[in-house]
Tab-separated table of N, CA and C in Angstrom:
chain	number	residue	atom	x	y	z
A	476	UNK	N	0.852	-1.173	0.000
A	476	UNK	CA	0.000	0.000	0.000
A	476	UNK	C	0.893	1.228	0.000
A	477	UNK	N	0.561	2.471	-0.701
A	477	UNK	CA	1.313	3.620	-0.728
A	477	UNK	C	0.767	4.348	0.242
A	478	UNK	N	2.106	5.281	0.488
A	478	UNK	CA	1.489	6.102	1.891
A	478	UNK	C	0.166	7.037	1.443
A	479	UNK	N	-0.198	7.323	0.167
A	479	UNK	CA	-1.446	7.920	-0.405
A	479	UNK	C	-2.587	6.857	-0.344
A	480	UNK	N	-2.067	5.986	0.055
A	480	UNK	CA	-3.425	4.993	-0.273
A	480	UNK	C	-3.927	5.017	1.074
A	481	UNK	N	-2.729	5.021	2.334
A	481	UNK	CA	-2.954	5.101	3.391
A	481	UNK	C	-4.145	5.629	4.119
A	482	UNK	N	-4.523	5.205	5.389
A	482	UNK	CA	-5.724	5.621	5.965
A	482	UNK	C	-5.027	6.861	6.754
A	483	UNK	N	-5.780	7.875	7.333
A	483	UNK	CA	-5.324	8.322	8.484
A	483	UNK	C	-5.647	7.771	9.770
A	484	UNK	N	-5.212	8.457	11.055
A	484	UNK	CA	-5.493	7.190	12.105
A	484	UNK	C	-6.775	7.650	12.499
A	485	UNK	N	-8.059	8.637	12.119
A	485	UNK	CA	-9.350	8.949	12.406
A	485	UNK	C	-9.977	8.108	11.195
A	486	UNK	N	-9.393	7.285	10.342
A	486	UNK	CA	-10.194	5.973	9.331
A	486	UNK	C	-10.751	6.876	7.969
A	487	UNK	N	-10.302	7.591	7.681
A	487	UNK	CA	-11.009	8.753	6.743
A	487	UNK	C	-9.404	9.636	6.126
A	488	UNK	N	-9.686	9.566	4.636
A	488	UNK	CA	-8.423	10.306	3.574
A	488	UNK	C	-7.218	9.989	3.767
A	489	UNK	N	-6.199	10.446	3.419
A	489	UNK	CA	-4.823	10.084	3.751
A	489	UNK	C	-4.171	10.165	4.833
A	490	UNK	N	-2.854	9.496	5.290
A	490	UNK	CA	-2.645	9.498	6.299
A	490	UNK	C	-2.589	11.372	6.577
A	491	UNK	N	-2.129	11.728	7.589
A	491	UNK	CA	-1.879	13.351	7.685
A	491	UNK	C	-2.717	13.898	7.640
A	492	UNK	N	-3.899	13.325	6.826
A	492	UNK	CA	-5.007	14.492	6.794
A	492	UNK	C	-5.963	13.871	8.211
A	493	UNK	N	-6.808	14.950	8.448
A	493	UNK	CA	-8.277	14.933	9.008
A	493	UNK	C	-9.604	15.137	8.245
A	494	UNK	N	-10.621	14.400	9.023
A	494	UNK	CA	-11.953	15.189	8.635
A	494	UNK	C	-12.181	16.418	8.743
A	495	UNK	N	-13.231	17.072	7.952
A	495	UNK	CA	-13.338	18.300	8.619
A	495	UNK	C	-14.135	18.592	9.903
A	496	UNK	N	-14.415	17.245	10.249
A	496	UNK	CA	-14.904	17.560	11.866
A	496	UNK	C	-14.255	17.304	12.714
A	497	UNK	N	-12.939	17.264	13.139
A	497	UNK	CA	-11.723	17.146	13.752
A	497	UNK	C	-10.567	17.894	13.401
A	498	UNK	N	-10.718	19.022	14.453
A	498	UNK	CA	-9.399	19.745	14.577
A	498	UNK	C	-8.419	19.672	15.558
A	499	UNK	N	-7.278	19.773	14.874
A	499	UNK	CA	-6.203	18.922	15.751
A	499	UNK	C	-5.027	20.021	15.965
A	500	UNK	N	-4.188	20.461	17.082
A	500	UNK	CA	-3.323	21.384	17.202
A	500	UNK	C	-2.065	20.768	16.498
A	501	UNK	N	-1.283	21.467	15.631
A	501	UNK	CA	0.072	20.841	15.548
A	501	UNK	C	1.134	20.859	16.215
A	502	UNK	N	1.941	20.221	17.176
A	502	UNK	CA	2.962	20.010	18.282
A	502	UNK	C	3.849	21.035	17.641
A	503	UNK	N	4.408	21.097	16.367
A	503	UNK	CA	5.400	21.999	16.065
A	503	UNK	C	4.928	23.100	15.789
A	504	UNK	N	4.027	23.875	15.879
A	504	UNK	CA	3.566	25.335	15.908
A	504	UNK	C	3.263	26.066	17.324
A	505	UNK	N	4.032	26.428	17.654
A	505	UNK	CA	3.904	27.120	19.311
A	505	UNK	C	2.425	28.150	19.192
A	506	UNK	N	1.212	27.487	19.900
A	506	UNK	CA	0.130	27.769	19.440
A	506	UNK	C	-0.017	29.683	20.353
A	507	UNK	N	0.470	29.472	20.960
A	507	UNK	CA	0.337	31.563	21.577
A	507	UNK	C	1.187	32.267	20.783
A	508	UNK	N	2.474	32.116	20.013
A	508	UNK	CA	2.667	32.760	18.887
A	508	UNK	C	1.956	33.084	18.244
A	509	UNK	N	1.139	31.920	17.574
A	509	UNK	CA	0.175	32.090	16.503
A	509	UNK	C	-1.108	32.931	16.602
A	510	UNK	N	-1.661	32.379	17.737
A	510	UNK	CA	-2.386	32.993	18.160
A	510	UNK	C	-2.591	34.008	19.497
A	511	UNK	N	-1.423	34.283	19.816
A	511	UNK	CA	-0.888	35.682	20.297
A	511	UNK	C	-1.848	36.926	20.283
A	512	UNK	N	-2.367	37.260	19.184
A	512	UNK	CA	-3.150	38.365	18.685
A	512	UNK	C	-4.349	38.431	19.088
A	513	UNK	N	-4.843	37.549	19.090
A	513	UNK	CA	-6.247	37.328	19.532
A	513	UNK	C	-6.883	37.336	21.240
A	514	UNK	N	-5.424	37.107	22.140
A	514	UNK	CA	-5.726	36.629	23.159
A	514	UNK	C	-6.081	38.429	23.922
A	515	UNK	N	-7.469	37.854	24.814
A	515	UNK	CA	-7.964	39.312	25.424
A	515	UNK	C	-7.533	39.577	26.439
A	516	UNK	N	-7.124	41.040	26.697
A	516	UNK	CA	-5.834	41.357	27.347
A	516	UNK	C	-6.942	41.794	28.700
A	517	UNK	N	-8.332	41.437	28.664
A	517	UNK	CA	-8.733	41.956	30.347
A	517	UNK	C	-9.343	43.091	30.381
A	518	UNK	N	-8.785	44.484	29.721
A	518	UNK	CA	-9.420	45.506	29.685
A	518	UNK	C	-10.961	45.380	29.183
A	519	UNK	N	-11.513	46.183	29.858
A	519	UNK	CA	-13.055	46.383	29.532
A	519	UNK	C	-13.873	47.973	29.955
A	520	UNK	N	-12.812	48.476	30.018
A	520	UNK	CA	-13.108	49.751	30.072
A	520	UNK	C	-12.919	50.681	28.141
A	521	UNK	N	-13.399	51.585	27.829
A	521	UNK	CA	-13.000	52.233	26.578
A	521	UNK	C	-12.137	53.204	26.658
A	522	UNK	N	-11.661	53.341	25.831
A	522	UNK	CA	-10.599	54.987	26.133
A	522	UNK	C	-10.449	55.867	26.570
A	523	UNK	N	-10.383	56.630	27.509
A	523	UNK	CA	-10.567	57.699	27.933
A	523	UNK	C	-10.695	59.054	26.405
A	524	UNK	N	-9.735	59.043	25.789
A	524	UNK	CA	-9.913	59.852	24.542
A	524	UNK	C	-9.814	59.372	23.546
A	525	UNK	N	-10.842	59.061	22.645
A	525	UNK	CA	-11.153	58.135	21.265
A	525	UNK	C	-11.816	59.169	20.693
A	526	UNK	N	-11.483	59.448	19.475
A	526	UNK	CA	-11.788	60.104	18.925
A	526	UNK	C	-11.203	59.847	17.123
A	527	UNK	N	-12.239	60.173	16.292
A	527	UNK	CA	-11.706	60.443	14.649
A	527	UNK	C	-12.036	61.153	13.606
A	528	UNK	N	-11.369	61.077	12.845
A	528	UNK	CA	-11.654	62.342	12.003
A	528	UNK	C	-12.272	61.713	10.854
A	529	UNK	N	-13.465	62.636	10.189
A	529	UNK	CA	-14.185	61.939	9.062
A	529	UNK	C	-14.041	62.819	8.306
A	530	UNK	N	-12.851	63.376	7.059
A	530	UNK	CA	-12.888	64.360	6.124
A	530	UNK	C	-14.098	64.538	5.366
A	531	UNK	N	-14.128	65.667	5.189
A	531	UNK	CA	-14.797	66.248	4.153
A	531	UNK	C	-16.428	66.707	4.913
A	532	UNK	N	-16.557	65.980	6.323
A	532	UNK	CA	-17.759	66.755	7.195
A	532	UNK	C	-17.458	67.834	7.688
A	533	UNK	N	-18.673	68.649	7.589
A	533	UNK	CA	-19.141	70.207	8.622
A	533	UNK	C	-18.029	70.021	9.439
A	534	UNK	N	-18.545	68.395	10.575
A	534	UNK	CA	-17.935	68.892	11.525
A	534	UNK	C	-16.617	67.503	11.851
A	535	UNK	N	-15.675	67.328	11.028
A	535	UNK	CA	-14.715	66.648	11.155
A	535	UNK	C	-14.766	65.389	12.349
A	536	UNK	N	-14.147	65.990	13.601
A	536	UNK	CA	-13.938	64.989	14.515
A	536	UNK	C	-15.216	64.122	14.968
A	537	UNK	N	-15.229	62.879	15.599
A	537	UNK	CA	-16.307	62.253	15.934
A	537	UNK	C	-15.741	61.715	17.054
A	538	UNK	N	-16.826	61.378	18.169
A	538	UNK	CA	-16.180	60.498	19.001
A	538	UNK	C	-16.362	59.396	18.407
A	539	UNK	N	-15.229	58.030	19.220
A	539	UNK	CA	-14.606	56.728	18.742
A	539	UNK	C	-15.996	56.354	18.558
A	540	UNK	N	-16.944	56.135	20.080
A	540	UNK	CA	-17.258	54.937	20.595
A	540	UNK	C	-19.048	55.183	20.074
A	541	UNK	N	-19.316	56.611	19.782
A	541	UNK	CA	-20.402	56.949	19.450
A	541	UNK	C	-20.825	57.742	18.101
A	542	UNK	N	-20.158	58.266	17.339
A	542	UNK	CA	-19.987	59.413	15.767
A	542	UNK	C	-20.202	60.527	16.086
A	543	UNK	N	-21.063	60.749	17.703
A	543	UNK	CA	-21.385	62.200	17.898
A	543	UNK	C	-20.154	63.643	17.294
A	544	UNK	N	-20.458	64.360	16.815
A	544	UNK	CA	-19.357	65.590	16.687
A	544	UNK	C	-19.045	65.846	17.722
A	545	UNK	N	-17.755	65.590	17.618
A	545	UNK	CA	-16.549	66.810	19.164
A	545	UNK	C	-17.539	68.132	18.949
A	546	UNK	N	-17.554	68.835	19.884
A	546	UNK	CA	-17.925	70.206	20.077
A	546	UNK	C	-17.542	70.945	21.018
A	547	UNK	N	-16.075	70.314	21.881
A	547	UNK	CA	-15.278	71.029	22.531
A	547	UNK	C	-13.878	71.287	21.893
A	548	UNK	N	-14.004	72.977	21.781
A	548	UNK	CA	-13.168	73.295	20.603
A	548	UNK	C	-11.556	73.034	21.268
A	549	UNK	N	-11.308	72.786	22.776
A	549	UNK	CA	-9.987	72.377	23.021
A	549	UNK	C	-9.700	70.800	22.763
A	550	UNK	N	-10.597	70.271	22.534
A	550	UNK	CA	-10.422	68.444	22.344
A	550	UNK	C	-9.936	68.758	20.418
A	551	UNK	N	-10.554	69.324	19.690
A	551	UNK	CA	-10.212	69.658	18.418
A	551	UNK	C	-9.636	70.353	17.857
A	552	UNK	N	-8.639	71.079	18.824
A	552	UNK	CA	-7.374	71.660	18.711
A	552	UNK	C	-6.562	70.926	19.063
A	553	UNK	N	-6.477	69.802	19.780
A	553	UNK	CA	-5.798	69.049	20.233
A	553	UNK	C	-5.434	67.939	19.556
A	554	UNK	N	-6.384	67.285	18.636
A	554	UNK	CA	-7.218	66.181	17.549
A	554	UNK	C	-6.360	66.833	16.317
A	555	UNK	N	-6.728	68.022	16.273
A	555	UNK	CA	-5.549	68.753	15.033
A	555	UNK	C	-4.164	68.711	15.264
A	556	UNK	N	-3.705	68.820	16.203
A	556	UNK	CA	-2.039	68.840	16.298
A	556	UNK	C	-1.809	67.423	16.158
A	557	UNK	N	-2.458	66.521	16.716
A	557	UNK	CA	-1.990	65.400	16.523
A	557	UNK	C	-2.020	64.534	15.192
A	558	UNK	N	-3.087	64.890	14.586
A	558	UNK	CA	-3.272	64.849	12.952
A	558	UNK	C	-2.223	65.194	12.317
A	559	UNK	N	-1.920	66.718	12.390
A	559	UNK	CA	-0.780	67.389	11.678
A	559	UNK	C	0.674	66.578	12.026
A	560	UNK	N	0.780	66.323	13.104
A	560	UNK	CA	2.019	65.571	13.530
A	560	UNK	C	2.249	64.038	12.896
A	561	UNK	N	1.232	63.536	12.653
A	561	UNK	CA	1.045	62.808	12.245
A	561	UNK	C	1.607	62.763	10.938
A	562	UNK	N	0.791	63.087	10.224
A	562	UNK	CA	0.742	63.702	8.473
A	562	UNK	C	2.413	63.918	8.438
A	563	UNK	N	2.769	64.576	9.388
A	563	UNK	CA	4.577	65.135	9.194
A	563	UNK	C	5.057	64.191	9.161
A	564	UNK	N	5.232	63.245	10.390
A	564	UNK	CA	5.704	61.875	10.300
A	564	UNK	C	5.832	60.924	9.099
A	565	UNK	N	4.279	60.452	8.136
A	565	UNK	CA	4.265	60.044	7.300
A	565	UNK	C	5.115	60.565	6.246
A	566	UNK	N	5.009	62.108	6.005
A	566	UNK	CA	5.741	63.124	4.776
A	566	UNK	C	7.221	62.482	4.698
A	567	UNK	N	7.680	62.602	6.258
A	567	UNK	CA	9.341	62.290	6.285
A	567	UNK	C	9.710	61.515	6.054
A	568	UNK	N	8.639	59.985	6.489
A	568	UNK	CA	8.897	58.783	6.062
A	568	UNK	C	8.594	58.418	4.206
A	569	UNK	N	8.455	59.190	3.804
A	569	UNK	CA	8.375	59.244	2.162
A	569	UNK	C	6.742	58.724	1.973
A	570	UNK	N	5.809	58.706	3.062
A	570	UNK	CA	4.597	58.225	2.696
A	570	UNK	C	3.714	59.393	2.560
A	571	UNK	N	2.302	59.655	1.732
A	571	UNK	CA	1.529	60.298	1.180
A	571	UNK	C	0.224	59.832	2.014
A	572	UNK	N	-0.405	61.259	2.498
A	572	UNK	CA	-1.356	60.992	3.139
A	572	UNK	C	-2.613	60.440	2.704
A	573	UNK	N	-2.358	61.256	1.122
A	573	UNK	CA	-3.701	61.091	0.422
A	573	UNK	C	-3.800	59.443	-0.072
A	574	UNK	N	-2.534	58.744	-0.361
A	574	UNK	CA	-2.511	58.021	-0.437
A	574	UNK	C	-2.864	56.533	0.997
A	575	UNK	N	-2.314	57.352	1.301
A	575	UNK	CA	-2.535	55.989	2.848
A	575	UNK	C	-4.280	56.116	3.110
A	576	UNK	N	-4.571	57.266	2.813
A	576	UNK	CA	-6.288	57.116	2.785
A	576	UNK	C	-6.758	56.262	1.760
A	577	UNK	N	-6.304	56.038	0.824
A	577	UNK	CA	-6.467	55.170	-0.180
A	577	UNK	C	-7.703	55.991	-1.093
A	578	UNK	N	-6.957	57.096	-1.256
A	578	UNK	CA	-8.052	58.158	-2.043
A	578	UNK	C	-6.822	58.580	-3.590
């Protein structure tokens, strides 16, 4: 018998393989590497300052967690410097803003 002819040891396709109703971890993939990203870090509180900018509206900034418009003009003076600083950063690094918007 060839190892393709082979069973796997769940009696179903080739050896190595599985069903698709059996998922199996692989020993040589360090599984929190992999899935590292996903794991929830506990917090359950929201940001204290979340906030974003939606070009081309009246009124630009929004909060994160709700779209309401900022309407405290020191939170959006503040929202602006950090934008602009931003934007500089990208410029120096040879990246295009208009571009990273994907506009």
């Amino acid at each position: 018998m060839s190892a393709a002819e082979e069973t796997s040891e769940h009696g179903r396709g080739t050896k190595g393989s599985f069903p698709p109703d059996h998922l199996e971890y692989l020993a040589h993939i360090n599984m929190n590497a992999f899935f590292g990203f996903l794991v929830y870090s506990g917090k359950s509180a929201a940001a204290a300052e979340d906030y974003k900018y939606w070009g081309g509206a009246v009124m630009p900034w929004r909060h994160g967690t709700s779209d309401e418009p900022v309407t405290d003009s020191a939170v959006v003076a503040r929202e602006e410097e950090h934008k602009a600083a931003a934007e500089a950063e990208d410029e120096a690094n040879g990246e295009n803003a208009e571009r990273l918007r994907g506009r």
